[in-house]
JSON list of C-alpha atoms in Angstrom, two decimals:
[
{"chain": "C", "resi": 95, "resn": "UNK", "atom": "CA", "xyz": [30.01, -6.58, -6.22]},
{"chain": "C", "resi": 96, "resn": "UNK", "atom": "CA", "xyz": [26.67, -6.55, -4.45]},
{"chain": "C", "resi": 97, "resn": "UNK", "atom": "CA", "xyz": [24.75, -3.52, -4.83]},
{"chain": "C", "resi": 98, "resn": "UNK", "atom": "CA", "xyz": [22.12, -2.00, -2.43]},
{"chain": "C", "resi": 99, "resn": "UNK", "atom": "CA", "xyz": [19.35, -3.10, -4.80]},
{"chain": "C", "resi": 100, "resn": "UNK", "atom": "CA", "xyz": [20.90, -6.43, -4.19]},
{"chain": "C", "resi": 101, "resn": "UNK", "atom": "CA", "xyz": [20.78, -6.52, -0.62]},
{"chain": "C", "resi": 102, "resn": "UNK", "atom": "CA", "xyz": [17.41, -5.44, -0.55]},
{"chain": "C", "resi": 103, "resn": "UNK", "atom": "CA", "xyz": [15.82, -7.71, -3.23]},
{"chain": "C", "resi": 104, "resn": "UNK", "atom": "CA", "xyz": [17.83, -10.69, -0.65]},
{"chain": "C", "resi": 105, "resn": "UNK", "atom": "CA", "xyz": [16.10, -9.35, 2.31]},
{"chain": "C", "resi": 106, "resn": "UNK", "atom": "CA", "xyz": [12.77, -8.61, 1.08]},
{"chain": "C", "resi": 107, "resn": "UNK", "atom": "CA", "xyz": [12.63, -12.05, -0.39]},
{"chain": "C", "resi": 108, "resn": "UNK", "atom": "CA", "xyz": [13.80, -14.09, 2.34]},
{"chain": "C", "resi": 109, "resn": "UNK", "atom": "CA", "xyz": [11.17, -12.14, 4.27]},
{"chain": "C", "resi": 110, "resn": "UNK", "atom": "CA", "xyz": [8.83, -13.33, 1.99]},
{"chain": "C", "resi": 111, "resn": "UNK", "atom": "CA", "xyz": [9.95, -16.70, 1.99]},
{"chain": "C", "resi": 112, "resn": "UNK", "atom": "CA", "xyz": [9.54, -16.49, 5.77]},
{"chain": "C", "resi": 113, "resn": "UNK", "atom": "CA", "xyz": [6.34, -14.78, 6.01]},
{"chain": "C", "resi": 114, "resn": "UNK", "atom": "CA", "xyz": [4.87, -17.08, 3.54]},
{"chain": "C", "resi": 115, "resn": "UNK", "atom": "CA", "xyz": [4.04, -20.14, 5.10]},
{"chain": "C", "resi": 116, "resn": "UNK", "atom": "CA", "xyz": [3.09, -18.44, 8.40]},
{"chain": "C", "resi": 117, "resn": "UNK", "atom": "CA", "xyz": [0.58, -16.35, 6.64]},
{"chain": "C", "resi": 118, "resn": "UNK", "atom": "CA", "xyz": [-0.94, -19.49, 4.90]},
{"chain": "C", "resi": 119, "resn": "UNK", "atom": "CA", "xyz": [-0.76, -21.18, 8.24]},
{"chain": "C", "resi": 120, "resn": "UNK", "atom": "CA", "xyz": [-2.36, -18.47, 9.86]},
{"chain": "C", "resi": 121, "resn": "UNK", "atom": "CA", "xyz": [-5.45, -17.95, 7.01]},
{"chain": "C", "resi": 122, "resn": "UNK", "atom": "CA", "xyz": [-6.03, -22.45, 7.46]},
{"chain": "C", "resi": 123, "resn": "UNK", "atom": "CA", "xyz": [-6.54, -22.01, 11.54]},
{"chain": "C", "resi": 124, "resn": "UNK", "atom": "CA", "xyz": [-8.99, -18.89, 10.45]},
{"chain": "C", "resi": 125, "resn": "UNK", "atom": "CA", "xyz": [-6.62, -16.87, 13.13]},
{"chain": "C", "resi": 126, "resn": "UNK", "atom": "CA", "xyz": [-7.53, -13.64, 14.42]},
{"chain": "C", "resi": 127, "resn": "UNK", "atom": "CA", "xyz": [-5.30, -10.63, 14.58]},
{"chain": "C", "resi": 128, "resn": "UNK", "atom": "CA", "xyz": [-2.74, -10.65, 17.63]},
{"chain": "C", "resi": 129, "resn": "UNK", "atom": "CA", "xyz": [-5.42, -8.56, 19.84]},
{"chain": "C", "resi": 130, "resn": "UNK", "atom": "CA", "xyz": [-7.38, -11.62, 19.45]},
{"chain": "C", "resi": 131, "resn": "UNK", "atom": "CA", "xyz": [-10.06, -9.93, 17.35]},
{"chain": "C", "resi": 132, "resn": "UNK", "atom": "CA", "xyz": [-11.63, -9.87, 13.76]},
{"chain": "C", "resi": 133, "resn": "UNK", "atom": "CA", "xyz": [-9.13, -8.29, 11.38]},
{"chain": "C", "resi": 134, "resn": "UNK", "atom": "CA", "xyz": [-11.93, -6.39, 10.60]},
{"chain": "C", "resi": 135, "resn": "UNK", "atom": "CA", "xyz": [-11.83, -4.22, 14.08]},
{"chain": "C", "resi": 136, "resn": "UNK", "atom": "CA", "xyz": [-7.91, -4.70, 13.69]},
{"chain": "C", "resi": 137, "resn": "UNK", "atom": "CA", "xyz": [-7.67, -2.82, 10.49]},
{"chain": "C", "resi": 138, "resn": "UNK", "atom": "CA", "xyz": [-9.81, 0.18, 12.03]},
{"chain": "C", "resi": 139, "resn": "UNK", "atom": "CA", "xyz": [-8.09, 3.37, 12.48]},
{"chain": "C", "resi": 140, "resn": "UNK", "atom": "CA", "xyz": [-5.57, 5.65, 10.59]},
{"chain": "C", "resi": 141, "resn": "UNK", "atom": "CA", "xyz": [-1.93, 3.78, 9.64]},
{"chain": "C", "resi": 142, "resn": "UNK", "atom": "CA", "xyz": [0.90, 5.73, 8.92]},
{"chain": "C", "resi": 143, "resn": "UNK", "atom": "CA", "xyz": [3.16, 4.81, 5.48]},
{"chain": "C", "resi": 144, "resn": "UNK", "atom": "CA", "xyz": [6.76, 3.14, 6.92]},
{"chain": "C", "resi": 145, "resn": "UNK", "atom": "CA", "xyz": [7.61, 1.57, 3.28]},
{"chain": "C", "resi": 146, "resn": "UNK", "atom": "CA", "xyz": [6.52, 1.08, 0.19]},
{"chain": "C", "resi": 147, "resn": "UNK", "atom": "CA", "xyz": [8.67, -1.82, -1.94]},
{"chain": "C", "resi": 148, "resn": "UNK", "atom": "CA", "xyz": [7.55, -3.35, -5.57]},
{"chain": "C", "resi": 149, "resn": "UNK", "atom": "CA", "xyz": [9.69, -6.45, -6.51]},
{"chain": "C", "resi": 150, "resn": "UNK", "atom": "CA", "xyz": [9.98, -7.18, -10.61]},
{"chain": "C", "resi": 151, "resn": "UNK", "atom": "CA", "xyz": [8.31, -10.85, -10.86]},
{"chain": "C", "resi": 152, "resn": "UNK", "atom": "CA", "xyz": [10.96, -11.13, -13.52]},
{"chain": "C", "resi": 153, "resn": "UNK", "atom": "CA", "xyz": [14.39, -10.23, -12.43]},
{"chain": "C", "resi": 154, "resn": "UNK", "atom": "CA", "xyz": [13.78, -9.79, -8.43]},
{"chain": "C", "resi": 155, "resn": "UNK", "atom": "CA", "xyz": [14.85, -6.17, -8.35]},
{"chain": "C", "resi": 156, "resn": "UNK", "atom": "CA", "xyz": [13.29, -4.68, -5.73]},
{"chain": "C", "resi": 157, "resn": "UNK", "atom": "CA", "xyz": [12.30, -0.70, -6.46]},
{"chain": "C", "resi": 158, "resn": "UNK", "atom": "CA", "xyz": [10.83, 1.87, -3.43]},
{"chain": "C", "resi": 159, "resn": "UNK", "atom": "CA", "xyz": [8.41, 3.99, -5.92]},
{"chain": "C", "resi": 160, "resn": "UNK", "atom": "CA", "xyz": [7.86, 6.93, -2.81]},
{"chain": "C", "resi": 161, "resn": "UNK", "atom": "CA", "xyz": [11.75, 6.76, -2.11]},
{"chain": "C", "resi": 162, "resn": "UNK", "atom": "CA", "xyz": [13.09, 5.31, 1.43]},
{"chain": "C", "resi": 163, "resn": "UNK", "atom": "CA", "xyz": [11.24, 7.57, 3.49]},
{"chain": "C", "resi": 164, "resn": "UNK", "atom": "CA", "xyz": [7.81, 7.81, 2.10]},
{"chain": "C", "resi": 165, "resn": "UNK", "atom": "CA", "xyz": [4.92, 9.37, 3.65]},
{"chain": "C", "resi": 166, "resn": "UNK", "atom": "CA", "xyz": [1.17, 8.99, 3.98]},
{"chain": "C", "resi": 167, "resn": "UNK", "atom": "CA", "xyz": [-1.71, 7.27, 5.09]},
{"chain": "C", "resi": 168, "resn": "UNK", "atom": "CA", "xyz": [-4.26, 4.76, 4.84]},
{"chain": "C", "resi": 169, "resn": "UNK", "atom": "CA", "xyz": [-7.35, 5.09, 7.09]},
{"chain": "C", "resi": 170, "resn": "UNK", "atom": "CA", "xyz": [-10.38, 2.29, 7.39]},
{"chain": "C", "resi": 171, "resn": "UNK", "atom": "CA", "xyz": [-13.80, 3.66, 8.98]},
{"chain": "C", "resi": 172, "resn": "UNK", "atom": "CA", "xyz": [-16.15, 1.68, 11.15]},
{"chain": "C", "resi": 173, "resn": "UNK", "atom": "CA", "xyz": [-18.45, 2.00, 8.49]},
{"chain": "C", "resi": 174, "resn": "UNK", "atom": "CA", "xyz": [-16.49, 0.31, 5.93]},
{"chain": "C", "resi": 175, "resn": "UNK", "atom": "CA", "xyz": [-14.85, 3.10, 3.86]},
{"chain": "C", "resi": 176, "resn": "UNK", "atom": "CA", "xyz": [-11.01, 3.21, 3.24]},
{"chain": "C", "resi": 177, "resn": "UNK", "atom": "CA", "xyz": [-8.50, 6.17, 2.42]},
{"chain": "C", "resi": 178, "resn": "UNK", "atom": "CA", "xyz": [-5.34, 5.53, 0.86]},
{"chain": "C", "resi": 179, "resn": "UNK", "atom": "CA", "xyz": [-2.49, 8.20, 0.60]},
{"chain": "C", "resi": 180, "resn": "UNK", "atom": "CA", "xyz": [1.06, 7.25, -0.13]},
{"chain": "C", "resi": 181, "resn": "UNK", "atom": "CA", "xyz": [3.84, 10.20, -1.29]},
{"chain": "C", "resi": 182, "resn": "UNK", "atom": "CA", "xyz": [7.36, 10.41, -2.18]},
{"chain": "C", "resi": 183, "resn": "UNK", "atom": "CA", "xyz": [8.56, 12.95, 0.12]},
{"chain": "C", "resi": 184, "resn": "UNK", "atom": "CA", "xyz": [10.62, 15.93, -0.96]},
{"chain": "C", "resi": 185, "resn": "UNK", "atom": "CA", "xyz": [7.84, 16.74, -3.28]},
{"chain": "C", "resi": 186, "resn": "UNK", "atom": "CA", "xyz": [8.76, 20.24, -5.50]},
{"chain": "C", "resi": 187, "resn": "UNK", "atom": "CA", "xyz": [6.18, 22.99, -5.08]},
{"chain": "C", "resi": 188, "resn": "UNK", "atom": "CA", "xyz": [4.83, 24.20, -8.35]},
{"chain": "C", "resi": 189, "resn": "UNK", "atom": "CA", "xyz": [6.19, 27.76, -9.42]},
{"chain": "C", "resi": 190, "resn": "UNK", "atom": "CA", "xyz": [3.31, 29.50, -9.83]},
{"chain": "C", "resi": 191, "resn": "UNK", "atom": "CA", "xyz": [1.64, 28.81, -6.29]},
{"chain": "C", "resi": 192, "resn": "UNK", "atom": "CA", "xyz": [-1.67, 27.67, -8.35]},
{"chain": "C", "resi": 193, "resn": "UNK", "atom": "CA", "xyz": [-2.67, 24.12, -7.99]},
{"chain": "C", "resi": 194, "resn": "UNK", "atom": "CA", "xyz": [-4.62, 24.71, -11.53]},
{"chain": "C", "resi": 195, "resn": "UNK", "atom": "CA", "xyz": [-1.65, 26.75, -13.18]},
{"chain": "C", "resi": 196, "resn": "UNK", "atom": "CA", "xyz": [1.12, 24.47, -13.08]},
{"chain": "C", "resi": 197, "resn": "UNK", "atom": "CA", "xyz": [3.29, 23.44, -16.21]},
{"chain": "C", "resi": 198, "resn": "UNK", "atom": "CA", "xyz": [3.27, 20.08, -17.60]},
{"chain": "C", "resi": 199, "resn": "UNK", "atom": "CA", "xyz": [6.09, 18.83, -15.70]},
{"chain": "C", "resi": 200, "resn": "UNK", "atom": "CA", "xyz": [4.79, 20.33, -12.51]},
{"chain": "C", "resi": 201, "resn": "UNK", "atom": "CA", "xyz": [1.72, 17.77, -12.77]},
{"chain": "C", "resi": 202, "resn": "UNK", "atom": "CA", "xyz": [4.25, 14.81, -14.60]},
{"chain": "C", "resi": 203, "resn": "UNK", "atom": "CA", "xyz": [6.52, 15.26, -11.44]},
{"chain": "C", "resi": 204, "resn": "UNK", "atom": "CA", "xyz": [3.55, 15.31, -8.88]},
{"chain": "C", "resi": 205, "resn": "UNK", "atom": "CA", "xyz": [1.53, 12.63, -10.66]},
{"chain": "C", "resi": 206, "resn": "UNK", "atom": "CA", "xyz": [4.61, 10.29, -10.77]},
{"chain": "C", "resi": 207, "resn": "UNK", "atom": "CA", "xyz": [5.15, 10.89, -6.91]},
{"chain": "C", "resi": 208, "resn": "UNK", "atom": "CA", "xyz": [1.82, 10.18, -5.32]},
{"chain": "C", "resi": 209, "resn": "UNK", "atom": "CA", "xyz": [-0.75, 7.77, -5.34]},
{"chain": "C", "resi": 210, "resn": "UNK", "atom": "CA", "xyz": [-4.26, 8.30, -3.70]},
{"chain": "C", "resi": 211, "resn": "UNK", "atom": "CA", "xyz": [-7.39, 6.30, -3.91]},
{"chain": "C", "resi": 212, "resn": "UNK", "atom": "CA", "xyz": [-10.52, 5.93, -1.51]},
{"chain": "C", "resi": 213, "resn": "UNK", "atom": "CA", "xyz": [-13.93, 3.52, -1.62]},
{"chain": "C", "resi": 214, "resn": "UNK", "atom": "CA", "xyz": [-15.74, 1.29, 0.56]},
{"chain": "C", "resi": 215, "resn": "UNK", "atom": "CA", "xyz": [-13.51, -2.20, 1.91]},
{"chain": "C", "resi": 216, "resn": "UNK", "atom": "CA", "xyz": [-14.26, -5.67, 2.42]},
{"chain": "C", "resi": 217, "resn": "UNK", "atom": "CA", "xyz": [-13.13, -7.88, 4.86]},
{"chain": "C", "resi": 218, "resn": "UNK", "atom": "CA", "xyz": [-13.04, -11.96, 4.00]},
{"chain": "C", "resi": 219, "resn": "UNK", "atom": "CA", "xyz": [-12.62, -13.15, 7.87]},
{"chain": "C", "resi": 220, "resn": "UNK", "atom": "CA", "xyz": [-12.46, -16.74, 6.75]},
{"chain": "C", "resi": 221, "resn": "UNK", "atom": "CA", "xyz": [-9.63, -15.79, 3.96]},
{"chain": "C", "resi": 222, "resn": "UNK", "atom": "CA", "xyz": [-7.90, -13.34, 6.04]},
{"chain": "C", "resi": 223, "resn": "UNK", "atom": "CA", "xyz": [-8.31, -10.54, 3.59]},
{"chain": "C", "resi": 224, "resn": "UNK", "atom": "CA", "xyz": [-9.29, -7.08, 2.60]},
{"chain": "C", "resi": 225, "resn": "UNK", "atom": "CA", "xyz": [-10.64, -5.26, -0.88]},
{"chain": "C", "resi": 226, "resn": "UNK", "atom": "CA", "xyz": [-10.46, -2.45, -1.52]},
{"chain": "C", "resi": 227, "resn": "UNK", "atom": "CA", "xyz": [-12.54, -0.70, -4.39]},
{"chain": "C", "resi": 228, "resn": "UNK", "atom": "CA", "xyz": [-11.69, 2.03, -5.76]},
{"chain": "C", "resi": 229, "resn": "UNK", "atom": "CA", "xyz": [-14.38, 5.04, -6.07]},
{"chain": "C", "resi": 230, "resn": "UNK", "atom": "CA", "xyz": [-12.15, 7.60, -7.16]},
{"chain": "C", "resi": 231, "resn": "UNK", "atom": "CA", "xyz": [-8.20, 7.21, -7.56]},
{"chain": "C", "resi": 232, "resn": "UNK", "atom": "CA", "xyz": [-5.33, 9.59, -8.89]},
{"chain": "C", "resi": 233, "resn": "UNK", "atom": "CA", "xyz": [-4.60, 6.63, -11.56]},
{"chain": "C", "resi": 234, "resn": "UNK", "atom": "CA", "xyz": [-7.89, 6.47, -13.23]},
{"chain": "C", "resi": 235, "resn": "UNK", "atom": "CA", "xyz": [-7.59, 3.17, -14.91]},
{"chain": "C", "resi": 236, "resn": "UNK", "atom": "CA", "xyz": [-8.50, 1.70, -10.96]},
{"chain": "C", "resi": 237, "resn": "UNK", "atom": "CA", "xyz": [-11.45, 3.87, -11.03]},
{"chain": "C", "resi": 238, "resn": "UNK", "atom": "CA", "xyz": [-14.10, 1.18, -10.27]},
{"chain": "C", "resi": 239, "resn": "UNK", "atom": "CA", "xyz": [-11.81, -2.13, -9.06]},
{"chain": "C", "resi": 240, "resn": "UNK", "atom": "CA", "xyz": [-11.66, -3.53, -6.56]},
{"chain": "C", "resi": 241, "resn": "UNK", "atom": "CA", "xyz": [-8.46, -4.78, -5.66]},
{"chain": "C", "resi": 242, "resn": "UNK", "atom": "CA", "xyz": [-7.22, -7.59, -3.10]},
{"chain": "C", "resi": 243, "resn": "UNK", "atom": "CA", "xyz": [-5.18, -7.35, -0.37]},
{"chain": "C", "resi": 244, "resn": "UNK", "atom": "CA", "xyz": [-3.22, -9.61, 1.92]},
{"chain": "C", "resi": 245, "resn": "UNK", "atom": "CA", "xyz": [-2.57, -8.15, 5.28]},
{"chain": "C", "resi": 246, "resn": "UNK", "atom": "CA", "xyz": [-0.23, -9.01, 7.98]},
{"chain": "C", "resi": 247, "resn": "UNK", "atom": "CA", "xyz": [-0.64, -7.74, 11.49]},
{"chain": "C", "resi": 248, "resn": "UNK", "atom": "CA", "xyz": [1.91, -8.11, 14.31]},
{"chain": "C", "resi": 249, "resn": "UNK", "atom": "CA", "xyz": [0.93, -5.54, 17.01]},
{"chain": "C", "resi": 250, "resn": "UNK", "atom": "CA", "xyz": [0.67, -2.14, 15.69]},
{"chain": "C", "resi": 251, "resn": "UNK", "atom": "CA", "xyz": [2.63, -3.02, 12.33]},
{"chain": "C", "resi": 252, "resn": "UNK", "atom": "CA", "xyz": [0.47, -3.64, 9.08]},
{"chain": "C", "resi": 253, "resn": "UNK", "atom": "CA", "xyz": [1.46, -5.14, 6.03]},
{"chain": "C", "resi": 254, "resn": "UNK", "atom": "CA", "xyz": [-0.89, -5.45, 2.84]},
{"chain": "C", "resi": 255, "resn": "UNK", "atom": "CA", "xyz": [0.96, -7.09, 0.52]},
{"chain": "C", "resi": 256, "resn": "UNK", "atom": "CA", "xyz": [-0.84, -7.70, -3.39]},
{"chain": "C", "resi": 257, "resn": "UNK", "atom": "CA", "xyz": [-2.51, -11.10, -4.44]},
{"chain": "C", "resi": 258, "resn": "UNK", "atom": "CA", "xyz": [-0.79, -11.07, -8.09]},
{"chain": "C", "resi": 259, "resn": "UNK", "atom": "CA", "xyz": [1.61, -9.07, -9.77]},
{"chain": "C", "resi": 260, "resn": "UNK", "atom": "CA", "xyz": [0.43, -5.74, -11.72]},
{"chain": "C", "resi": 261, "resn": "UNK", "atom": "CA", "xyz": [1.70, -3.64, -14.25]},
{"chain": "C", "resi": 262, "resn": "UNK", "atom": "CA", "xyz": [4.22, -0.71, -11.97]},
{"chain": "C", "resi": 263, "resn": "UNK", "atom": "CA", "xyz": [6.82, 1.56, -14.24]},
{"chain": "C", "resi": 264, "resn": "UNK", "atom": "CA", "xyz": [6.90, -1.22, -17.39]},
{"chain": "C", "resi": 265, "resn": "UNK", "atom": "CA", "xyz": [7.08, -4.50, -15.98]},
{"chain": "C", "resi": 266, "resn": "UNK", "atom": "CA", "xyz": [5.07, -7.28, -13.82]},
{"chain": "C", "resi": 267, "resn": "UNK", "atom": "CA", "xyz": [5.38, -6.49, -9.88]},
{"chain": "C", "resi": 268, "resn": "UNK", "atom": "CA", "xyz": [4.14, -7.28, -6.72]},
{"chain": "C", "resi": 269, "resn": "UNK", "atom": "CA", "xyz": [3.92, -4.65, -3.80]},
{"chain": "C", "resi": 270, "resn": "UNK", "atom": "CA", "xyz": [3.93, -4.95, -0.69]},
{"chain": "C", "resi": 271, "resn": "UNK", "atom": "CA", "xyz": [3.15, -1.77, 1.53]},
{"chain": "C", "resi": 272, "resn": "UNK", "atom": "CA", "xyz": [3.75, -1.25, 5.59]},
{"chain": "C", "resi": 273, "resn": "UNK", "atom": "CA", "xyz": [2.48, 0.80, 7.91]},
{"chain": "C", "resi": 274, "resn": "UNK", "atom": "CA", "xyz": [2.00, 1.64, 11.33]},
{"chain": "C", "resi": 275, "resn": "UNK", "atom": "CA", "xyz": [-0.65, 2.34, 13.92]},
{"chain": "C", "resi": 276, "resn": "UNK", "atom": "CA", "xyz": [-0.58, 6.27, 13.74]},
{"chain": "C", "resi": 277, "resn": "UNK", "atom": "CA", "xyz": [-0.30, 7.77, 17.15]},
{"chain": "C", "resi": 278, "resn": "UNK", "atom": "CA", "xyz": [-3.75, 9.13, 18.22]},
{"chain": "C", "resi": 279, "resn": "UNK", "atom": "CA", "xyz": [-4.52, 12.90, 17.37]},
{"chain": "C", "resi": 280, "resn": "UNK", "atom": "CA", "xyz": [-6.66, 13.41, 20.60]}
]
């Protein structure tokens, strides 16, 4: 019997198998993003969070930590300073009403169901990626990192996908993390 995690772990991978040797072909030509641009000037602007999928290095089970309809976003400034913001949606309220009066679980359930970390960002032009350091984050242990990205732009989609696996929930996983162009709040 094939199970949803099943179909999902065979589509995310064979997208990945797909993806892969474009990407690599695509970081060898030193290619611009599809405006025809630096990815730098590509990456400016808010995104808004489509998905958020980890796949275990180890068994191939894919997991969607923020659910299947997630919410958030990341923004990149002109003047090099990144936002990230990804949450499970259907997030419980706390009983008392108090951000600084909740119970245990209250902060267990909200801590589990969010993730949030801003800093400055690099762009590698030649290498086709981004870091992104971490100033302050929710988890504090990436308080100070910075951390690699591999993006993947086709028109107002963005993909930033990890460099190596990292410890998610007990086990060895990559991420990989879409968004899109958020509509303009003019």
């Amino acid at each position: 019997m094939t199970t949803i995690t099943d179909r999902r772990t065979a589509i995310v991978q064979g997208g990945l198998l797909a993806a892969d040797p474009a990407m690599a072909s695509a970081r060898r030509a030193g290619a611009t993003d599809a405006r025809g641009g630096p990815l730098r000037d590509a990456l400016i602007g808010a995104w808004q969070l489509v998905s958020c999928v980890e796949t275990d290095m180890a068994t191939g089970e894919v997991f969607l930590p923020m659910g299947e309809h997630p919410q958030g976003f990341i923004l990149y400034t002109p003047d090099g300073y990144m936002s990230a913001q990804l949450s499970a949606s259907g997030r419980r309220d706390f009983a008392s009403g108090d951000m600084y009066r909740g119970v245990p679980d209250d902060y267990a359930a909200a801590g589990v169901s969010y993730l949030a970390y801003s800093g400055p960002y690099y762009v590698d032009e030649a290498r086709r990626t981004v870091e992104h350091e971490m100033a302050v984050s929710l988890f504090p242990n990436w308080k100070g990192q910075r951390q690699l990205r591999i993006p993947e732009l086709d028109g107002d989609t963005l993909v930033l996908a990890t460099d190596r696996p990292s410890l998610f929930d007990g086990s060895l996983k990559t991420a990989r993390i879409t968004w899109r162009r958020a509509t303009s709040n003019l």
